[in-house]
Amino acid sequence: MTTRAQLRSSIRIELNDGGASQLWTDALLNEFIVQAIRTYGRELSKQASATITVVAHQEAYSLPSDFDRAMRVEQPDGVIRVPGTYRIWGGQIVLDPGPDAAGADQNIALEYLARYAEPAADGDTIATPPYDDDVLVALACADAMRWIGSDEAKRARFERQRGASPQGAAETYERRAQTAIANRKRRLRTSALTPTLSQRERE
């Protein structure tokens, strides 16, 4: 698994910024890593599930800490709650009506899209799939190029050293990231369709 320090090193290598006088500080690249993880999560959401224990006649329950969006709410067993029979508010799921009883068959079965954890230290493991590290590198590099384009002195230095504009480089990195994300989405859709096709063939 990749740590924040390892990913930042990969970004610095991609930016060719390993010299004694670096254009981007570690703290700045760490910010770009967090932004890259958030962008990745919006495009390729993490799927998660949780069981929330209910209490009779209690309507509101705390959501998982990584909760982003509800995809399926079942309560009690076998009963799918549609929007209007529940709402998300203030970090809680509020049932309407609330449960009349408690027990394993009354608990909330929640399927949701989750946020990826954001690293706070160099030794923290990057939560996104390691096979998509290159997507994070490209997204972070795009932000790095946009940032340097806003600093006149560093922009001029970059253009003298690289013979290219930061804006053009940012657009190239952004296209690289979006192409990789689009390819990943296509593969996910294909894998989701495969069982259905196999079932039809068996019939």
Short mmCIF file of C-alpha atoms in Angstrom, two decimals:
data_model
loop_
_atom_site.label_atom_id
_atom_site.label_comp_id
_atom_site.label_asym_id
_atom_site.label_seq_id
_atom_site.Cartn_x
_atom_site.Cartn_y
_atom_site.Cartn_z
CA MET A 1 0.00 0.00 0.00
CA THR A 2 1.15 3.53 -0.78
CA THR A 3 1.86 6.03 2.00
CA ARG A 4 1.49 9.79 1.73
CA ALA A 5 5.28 10.18 1.67
CA GLN A 6 5.60 7.67 -1.19
CA LEU A 7 2.84 9.32 -3.21
CA ARG A 8 4.33 12.77 -2.66
CA SER A 9 7.69 11.42 -3.85
CA SER A 10 6.03 10.10 -7.02
CA ILE A 11 4.44 13.51 -7.61
CA ARG A 12 7.76 15.29 -7.11
CA ILE A 13 9.47 12.93 -9.57
CA GLU A 14 6.68 13.56 -12.11
CA LEU A 15 7.16 17.31 -11.62
CA ASN A 16 10.94 16.96 -11.91
CA ASP A 17 11.21 18.91 -8.67
CA GLY A 18 13.78 16.93 -6.72
CA GLY A 19 16.54 19.55 -6.64
CA ALA A 20 17.84 21.54 -3.71
CA SER A 21 15.65 24.53 -4.60
CA GLN A 22 12.18 23.05 -4.91
CA LEU A 23 9.25 24.90 -6.46
CA TRP A 24 6.64 23.11 -4.30
CA THR A 25 6.89 22.58 -0.55
CA ASP A 26 5.91 19.26 1.03
CA ALA A 27 2.98 20.99 2.75
CA LEU A 28 1.67 22.27 -0.57
CA LEU A 29 1.94 18.88 -2.26
CA ASN A 30 0.16 17.34 0.74
CA GLU A 31 -2.74 19.74 0.10
CA PHE A 32 -2.83 18.71 -3.55
CA ILE A 33 -2.91 15.04 -2.51
CA VAL A 34 -6.00 15.68 -0.36
CA GLN A 35 -7.69 17.54 -3.22
CA ALA A 36 -6.81 14.68 -5.61
CA ILE A 37 -8.37 12.12 -3.24
CA ARG A 38 -11.55 14.21 -3.01
CA THR A 39 -11.78 14.55 -6.79
CA TYR A 40 -11.16 10.83 -7.22
CA GLY A 41 -13.89 10.07 -4.68
CA ARG A 42 -16.42 12.24 -6.51
CA GLU A 43 -15.70 10.44 -9.78
CA LEU A 44 -15.15 6.89 -8.49
CA SER A 45 -17.07 6.66 -5.25
CA LYS A 46 -16.25 4.12 -2.58
CA GLN A 47 -19.12 1.71 -1.95
CA ALA A 48 -19.81 0.74 1.65
CA SER A 49 -22.50 -0.76 3.84
CA ALA A 50 -23.40 -0.61 7.52
CA THR A 51 -25.93 -2.00 9.95
CA ILE A 52 -27.34 0.56 12.40
CA THR A 53 -28.95 -0.77 15.55
CA VAL A 54 -32.36 0.80 16.16
CA VAL A 55 -34.15 1.65 19.38
CA ALA A 56 -37.93 1.38 19.60
CA HIS A 57 -39.65 4.74 18.98
CA GLN A 58 -36.35 6.53 18.23
CA GLU A 59 -36.24 8.28 14.87
CA ALA A 60 -32.66 9.65 14.53
CA TYR A 61 -29.42 7.62 14.27
CA SER A 62 -25.81 8.62 13.69
CA LEU A 63 -24.40 7.88 10.25
CA PRO A 64 -20.97 6.28 9.63
CA SER A 65 -18.14 8.81 9.80
CA ASP A 66 -17.26 8.30 6.12
CA PHE A 67 -20.87 8.64 4.89
CA ASP A 68 -21.39 10.71 1.75
CA ARG A 69 -24.66 9.65 0.05
CA ALA A 70 -27.31 7.03 0.76
CA MET A 71 -27.96 4.53 -2.01
CA ARG A 72 -30.29 2.02 -0.30
CA VAL A 73 -32.01 2.07 3.10
CA GLU A 74 -33.74 -1.07 4.35
CA GLN A 75 -35.68 -1.01 7.64
CA PRO A 76 -37.10 -3.31 8.90
CA ASP A 77 -35.83 -6.43 7.10
CA GLY A 78 -37.25 -6.64 3.59
CA VAL A 79 -38.70 -3.11 3.57
CA ILE A 80 -36.95 -0.59 1.34
CA ARG A 81 -37.35 2.96 2.60
CA VAL A 82 -37.68 5.56 -0.12
CA PRO A 83 -36.87 9.28 0.33
CA GLY A 84 -39.72 10.73 2.32
CA THR A 85 -39.68 7.82 4.77
CA TYR A 86 -36.21 8.91 5.84
CA ARG A 87 -34.02 11.98 5.54
CA ILE A 88 -30.35 12.78 6.03
CA TRP A 89 -29.73 15.72 8.33
CA GLY A 90 -26.91 16.85 10.63
CA GLY A 91 -24.89 13.66 10.31
CA GLN A 92 -27.91 11.50 11.10
CA ILE A 93 -30.47 9.40 9.30
CA VAL A 94 -33.96 10.28 10.51
CA LEU A 95 -36.68 7.65 10.00
CA ASP A 96 -40.27 8.68 9.41
CA PRO A 97 -42.00 6.82 10.88
CA GLY A 98 -39.53 5.59 13.49
CA PRO A 99 -39.38 1.90 14.41
CA ASP A 100 -42.06 0.52 16.70
CA ALA A 101 -39.79 -2.24 17.99
CA ALA A 102 -36.13 -3.19 18.34
CA GLY A 103 -34.27 -6.37 17.39
CA ALA A 104 -32.00 -7.73 14.66
CA ASP A 105 -34.81 -7.77 12.10
CA GLN A 106 -35.58 -4.10 12.83
CA ASN A 107 -32.09 -2.69 12.30
CA ILE A 108 -31.24 -0.32 9.47
CA ALA A 109 -29.32 -1.93 6.58
CA LEU A 110 -27.60 0.99 4.87
CA GLU A 111 -25.78 0.93 1.55
CA TYR A 112 -23.98 4.19 0.83
CA LEU A 113 -21.23 5.98 -1.03
CA ALA A 114 -18.35 6.75 1.30
CA ARG A 115 -15.60 9.35 1.42
CA TYR A 116 -12.03 8.11 1.20
CA ALA A 117 -9.94 8.82 4.30
CA GLU A 118 -7.50 11.71 3.89
CA PRO A 119 -3.92 11.18 5.11
CA ALA A 120 -2.76 13.43 7.95
CA ALA A 121 0.81 12.11 8.31
CA ASP A 122 3.51 10.88 5.96
CA GLY A 123 3.15 7.31 7.22
CA ASP A 124 -0.60 7.20 6.63
CA THR A 125 -1.72 4.80 3.89
CA ILE A 126 -3.53 6.28 0.90
CA ALA A 127 -7.09 4.92 1.06
CA THR A 128 -7.82 4.92 -2.69
CA PRO A 129 -6.97 1.74 -4.65
CA PRO A 130 -3.19 1.52 -5.19
CA TYR A 131 -3.67 0.65 -8.87
CA ASP A 132 -5.04 4.17 -9.33
CA ASP A 133 -2.09 6.00 -7.75
CA ASP A 134 -1.26 7.38 -11.18
CA VAL A 135 -4.65 9.13 -11.26
CA LEU A 136 -3.84 10.87 -7.98
CA VAL A 137 -0.41 11.82 -9.30
CA ALA A 138 -1.91 13.38 -12.42
CA LEU A 139 -4.60 15.26 -10.47
CA ALA A 140 -2.07 16.60 -7.97
CA CYS A 141 0.32 17.63 -10.75
CA ALA A 142 -2.50 19.51 -12.49
CA ASP A 143 -3.14 21.45 -9.27
CA ALA A 144 0.59 22.06 -8.86
CA MET A 145 0.80 23.54 -12.35
CA ARG A 146 -2.24 25.75 -11.82
CA TRP A 147 -0.75 26.98 -8.55
CA ILE A 148 2.62 27.84 -10.05
CA GLY A 149 0.92 29.65 -12.91
CA SER A 150 -0.53 32.07 -10.35
CA ASP A 151 2.94 33.03 -9.00
CA GLU A 152 4.69 35.25 -11.55
CA ALA A 153 8.25 34.67 -10.36
CA LYS A 154 7.88 30.89 -10.11
CA ARG A 155 5.95 30.76 -13.39
CA ALA A 156 8.82 32.54 -15.18
CA ARG A 157 11.37 30.24 -13.56
CA PHE A 158 9.36 27.18 -14.57
CA GLU A 159 9.06 28.36 -18.17
CA ARG A 160 12.79 29.06 -18.38
CA GLN A 161 13.65 25.62 -17.01
CA ARG A 162 11.02 23.56 -18.83
CA GLY A 163 10.32 25.54 -21.98
CA ALA A 164 6.58 25.10 -21.49
CA SER A 165 3.74 26.98 -19.83
CA PRO A 166 2.29 25.75 -16.51
CA GLN A 167 -1.23 26.16 -17.88
CA GLY A 168 -0.54 23.87 -20.81
CA ALA A 169 1.03 21.31 -18.48
CA ALA A 170 -1.97 21.54 -16.12
CA GLU A 171 -4.35 20.82 -18.99
CA THR A 172 -2.25 17.83 -20.08
CA TYR A 173 -2.26 16.35 -16.57
CA GLU A 174 -6.00 16.97 -16.21
CA ARG A 175 -6.70 15.15 -19.50
CA ARG A 176 -4.50 12.26 -18.37
CA ALA A 177 -6.40 11.95 -15.11
CA GLN A 178 -9.85 12.22 -16.71
CA THR A 179 -8.96 9.65 -19.37
CA ALA A 180 -7.85 7.19 -16.69
CA ILE A 181 -11.04 7.84 -14.69
CA ALA A 182 -13.23 7.34 -17.77
CA ASN A 183 -11.46 4.04 -18.52
CA ARG A 184 -11.97 2.89 -14.94
CA LYS A 185 -15.70 3.73 -15.12
CA ARG A 186 -16.05 1.75 -18.33
CA ARG A 187 -14.40 -1.28 -16.74
CA LEU A 188 -16.70 -0.99 -13.71
CA ARG A 189 -19.79 -0.84 -15.94
CA THR A 190 -18.59 -3.85 -17.92
CA SER A 191 -17.98 -5.94 -14.80
CA ALA A 192 -21.42 -4.97 -13.45
CA LEU A 193 -23.08 -6.14 -16.67
CA THR A 194 -21.22 -9.46 -16.92
CA PRO A 195 -23.34 -11.43 -14.38
CA THR A 196 -26.56 -10.29 -16.11
CA LEU A 197 -25.31 -11.40 -19.50
CA SER A 198 -24.19 -14.75 -18.12
CA GLN A 199 -27.60 -15.28 -16.53
CA ARG A 200 -29.33 -14.63 -19.86
CA GLU A 201 -27.01 -17.04 -21.61
CA ARG A 202 -27.82 -19.72 -19.05
CA GLU A 203 -31.52 -19.18 -19.62
#
